[in-house]
Short mmCIF file of C-alpha atoms in Angstrom, two decimals:
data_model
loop_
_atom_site.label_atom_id
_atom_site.label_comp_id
_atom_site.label_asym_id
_atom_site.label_seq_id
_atom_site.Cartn_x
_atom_site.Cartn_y
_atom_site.Cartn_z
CA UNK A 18 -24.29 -169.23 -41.69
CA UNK A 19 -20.60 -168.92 -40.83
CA UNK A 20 -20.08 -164.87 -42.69
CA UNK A 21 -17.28 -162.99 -42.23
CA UNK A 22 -19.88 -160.15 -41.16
CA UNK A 23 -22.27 -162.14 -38.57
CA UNK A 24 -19.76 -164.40 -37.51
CA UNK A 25 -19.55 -162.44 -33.88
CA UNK A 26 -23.17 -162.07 -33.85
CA UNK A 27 -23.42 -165.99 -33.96
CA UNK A 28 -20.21 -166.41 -31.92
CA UNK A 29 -22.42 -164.42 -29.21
CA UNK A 30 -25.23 -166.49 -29.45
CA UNK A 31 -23.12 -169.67 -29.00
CA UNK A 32 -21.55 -168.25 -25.56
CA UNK A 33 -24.68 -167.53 -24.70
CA UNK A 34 -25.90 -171.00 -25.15
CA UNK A 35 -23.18 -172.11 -23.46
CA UNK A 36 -23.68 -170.33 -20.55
CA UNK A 37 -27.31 -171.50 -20.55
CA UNK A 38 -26.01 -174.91 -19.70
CA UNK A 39 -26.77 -176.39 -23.58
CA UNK A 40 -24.53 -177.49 -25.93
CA UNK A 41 -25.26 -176.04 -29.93
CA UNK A 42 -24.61 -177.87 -33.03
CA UNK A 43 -21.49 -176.05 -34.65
CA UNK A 44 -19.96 -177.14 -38.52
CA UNK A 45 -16.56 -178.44 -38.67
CA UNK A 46 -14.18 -179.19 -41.98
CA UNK A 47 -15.68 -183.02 -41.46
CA UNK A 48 -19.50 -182.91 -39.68
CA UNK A 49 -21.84 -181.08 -37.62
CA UNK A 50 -20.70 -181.63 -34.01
CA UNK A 51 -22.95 -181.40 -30.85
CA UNK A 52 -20.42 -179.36 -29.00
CA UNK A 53 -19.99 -177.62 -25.44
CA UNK A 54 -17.32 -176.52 -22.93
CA UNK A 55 -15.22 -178.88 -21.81
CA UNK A 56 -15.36 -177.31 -18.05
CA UNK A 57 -19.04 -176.65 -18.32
CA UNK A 58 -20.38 -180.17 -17.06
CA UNK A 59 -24.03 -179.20 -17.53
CA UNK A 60 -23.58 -178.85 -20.92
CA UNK A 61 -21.13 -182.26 -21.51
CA UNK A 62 -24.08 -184.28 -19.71
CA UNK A 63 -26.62 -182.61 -21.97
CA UNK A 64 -24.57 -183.44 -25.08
CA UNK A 65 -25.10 -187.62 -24.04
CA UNK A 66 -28.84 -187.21 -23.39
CA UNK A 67 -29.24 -185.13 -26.51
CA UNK A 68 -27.89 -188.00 -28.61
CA UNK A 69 -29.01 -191.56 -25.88
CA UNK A 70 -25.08 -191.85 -25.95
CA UNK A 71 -24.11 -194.26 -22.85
CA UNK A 72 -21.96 -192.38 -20.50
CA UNK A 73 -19.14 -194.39 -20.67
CA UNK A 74 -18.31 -193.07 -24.17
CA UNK A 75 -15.80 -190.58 -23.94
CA UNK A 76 -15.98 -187.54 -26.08
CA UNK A 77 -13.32 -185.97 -28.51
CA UNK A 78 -11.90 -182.51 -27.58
CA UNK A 79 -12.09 -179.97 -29.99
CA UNK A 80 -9.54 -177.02 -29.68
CA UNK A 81 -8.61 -173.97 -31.98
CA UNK A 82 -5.46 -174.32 -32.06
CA UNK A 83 -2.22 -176.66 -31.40
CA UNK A 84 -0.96 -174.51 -28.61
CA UNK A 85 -4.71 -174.70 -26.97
CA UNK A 86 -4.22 -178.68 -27.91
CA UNK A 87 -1.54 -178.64 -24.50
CA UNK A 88 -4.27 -177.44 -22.42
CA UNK A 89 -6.01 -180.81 -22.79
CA UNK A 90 -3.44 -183.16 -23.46
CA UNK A 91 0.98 -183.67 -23.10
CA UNK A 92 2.11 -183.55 -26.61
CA UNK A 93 5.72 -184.45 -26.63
CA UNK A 94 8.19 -183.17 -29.16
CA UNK A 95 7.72 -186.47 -31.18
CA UNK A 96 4.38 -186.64 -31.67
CA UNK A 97 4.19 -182.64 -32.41
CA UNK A 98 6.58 -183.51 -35.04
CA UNK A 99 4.65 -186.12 -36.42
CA UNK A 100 0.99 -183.84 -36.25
CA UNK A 101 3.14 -181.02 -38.22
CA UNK A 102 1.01 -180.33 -41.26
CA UNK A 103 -1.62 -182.19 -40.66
CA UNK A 104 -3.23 -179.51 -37.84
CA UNK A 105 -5.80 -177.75 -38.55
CA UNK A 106 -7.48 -180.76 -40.03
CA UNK A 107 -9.73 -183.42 -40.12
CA UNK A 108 -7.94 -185.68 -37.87
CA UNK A 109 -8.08 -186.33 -34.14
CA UNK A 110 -5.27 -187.35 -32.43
CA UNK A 111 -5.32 -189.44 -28.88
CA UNK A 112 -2.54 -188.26 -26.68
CA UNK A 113 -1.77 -188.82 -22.57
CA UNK A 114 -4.39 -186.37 -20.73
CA UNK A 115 -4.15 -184.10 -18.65
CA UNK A 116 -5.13 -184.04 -14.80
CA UNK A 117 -8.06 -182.19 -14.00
CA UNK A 118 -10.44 -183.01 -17.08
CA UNK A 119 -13.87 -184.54 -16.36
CA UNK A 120 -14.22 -188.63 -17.23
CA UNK A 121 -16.19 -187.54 -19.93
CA UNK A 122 -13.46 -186.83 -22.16
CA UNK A 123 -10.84 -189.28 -20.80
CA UNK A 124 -10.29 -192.93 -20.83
CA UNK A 125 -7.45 -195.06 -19.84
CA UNK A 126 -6.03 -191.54 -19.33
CA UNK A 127 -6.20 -190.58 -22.91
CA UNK A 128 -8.01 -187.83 -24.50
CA UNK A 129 -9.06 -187.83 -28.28
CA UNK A 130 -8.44 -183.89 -29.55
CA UNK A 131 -8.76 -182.63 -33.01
CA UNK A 132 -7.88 -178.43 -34.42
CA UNK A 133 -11.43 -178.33 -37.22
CA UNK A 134 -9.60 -176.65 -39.93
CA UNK A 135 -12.88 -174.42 -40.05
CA UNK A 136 -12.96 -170.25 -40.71
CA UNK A 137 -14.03 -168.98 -36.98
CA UNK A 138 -13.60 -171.78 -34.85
CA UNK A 139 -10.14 -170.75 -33.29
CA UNK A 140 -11.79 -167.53 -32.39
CA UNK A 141 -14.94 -169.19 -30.84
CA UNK A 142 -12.66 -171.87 -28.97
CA UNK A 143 -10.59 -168.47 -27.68
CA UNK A 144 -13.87 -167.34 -25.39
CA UNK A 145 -15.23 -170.43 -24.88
CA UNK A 146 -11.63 -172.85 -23.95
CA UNK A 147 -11.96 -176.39 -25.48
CA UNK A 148 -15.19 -178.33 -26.41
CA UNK A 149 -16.57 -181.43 -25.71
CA UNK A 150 -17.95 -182.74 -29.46
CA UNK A 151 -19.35 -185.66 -30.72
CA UNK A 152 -21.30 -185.88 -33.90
CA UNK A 153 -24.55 -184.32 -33.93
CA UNK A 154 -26.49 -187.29 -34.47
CA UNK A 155 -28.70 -189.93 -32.31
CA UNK A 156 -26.57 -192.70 -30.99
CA UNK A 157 -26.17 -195.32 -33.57
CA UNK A 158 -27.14 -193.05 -36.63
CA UNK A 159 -26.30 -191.34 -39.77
CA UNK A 160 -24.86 -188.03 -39.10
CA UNK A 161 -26.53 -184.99 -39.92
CA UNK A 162 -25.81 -183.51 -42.80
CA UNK A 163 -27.52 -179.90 -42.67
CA UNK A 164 -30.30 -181.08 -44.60
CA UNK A 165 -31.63 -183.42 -42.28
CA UNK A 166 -32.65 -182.10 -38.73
CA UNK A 167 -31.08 -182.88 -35.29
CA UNK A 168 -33.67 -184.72 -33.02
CA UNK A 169 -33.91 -181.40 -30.68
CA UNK A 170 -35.34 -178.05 -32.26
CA UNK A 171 -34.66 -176.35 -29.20
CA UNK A 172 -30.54 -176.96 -29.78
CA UNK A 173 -29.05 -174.13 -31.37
CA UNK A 174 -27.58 -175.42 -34.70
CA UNK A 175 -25.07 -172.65 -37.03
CA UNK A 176 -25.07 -173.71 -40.62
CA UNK A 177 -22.69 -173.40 -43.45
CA UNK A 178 -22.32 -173.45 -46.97
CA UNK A 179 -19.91 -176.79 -47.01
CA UNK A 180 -20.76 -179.82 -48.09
CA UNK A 181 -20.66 -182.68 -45.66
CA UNK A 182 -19.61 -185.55 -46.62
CA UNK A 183 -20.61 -187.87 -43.55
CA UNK A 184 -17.39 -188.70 -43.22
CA UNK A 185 -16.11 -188.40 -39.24
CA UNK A 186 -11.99 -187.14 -39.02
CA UNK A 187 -9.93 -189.72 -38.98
CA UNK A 188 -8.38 -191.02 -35.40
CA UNK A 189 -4.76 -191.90 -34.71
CA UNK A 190 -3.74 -193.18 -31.65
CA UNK A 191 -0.54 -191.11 -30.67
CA UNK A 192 0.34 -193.17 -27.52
CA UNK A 193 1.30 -196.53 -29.77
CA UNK A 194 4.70 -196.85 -31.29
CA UNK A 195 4.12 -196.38 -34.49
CA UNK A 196 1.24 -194.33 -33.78
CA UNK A 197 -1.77 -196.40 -35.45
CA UNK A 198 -5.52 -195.72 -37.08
CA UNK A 199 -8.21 -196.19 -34.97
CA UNK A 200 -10.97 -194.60 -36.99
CA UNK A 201 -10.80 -194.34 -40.99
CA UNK A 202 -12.22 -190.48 -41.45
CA UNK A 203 -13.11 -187.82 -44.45
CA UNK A 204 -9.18 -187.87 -45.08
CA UNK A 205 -6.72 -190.18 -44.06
CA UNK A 206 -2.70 -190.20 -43.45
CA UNK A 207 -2.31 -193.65 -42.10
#
């Protein structure tokens, strides 16, 4: 579990993972995500033939913090205005991407990112950079919830005491004027 005292210990043994070339299953403030580095391609790929997800469904971004948001995507001073309060959260927000990131986590030069509001995750995001994430779940199904298994034993999975809900973060496209709700989530603003 996510403890204050073995947090590095498990912090360590998610680098490790992740410089294995495999994606682990880490807890967020809305599900368990499959998650890996966003620059480690190895481990992105993995992530769709761990779940039978077809390729051309891009994955969310998942940073640990705002500032590490600009990494990934331009955030203008509008829509950081409008994401005030509502970062660290369960919401993911699709802004214009950057150049450089792999087509798994861009279409029609848009990224989806999201800031888990969750107790280490800004400090494992600060050694690892950004993560590729999509729920930890087979194409198609429920999520898991902690209880039930992922469909791989041999994917490292860190648990935690909260209670999932099954309930993904909600998505709001920041690139429409107003910006709009693509995806109802756990908690909602629009």
């Amino acid at each position: 579990t996510w403890a204050r005292a073995d947090a590095e210990i498990l912090i360590d043994l998610v680098i490790g993972e992740f410089k294995k070339g495999k994606p682990v299953i880490l807890p967020t403030d809305t599900l368990y995500g499959l998650a890996a580095p966003v620059c480690n391609i190895e481990a992105v790929r993995a992530i769709y033939a761990l779940k039978g997800r077809p390729l051309g469904m891009t994955l969310q971004v998942a940073v640990g913090t705002v500032d590490m948001m600009r990494e990934v995507v331009c955030v203008d001073e509008a829509s950081s205005r409008w994401m005030e309060g509502y970062l660290p959260g369960p919401h993911t927000f699709i802004l214009p991407s950057k150049e450089g990131l792999p087509p798994e986590v861009v279409r029609d030069k848009k990224t989806a990112v999201r800031v888990p509001a969750h107790p280490v995750f800004q400090h494992l995001c600060s050694l690892s950079g950004p993560l590729a994430m999509s729920s930890a779940n087979r194409h198609g199904e429920e999520p898991i919830t902690g209880e039930n298994p992922f469909i791989d034993d041999n994917i490292l999975m860190i648990k935690d005491d909260i209670d999932r809900t099954g309930r993904p973060s909600e998505m709001i496209d920041m690139t429409l004027d107003p910006p709009a709700q693509v995806r109802r989530g756990k908690v909602n603003i629009l």
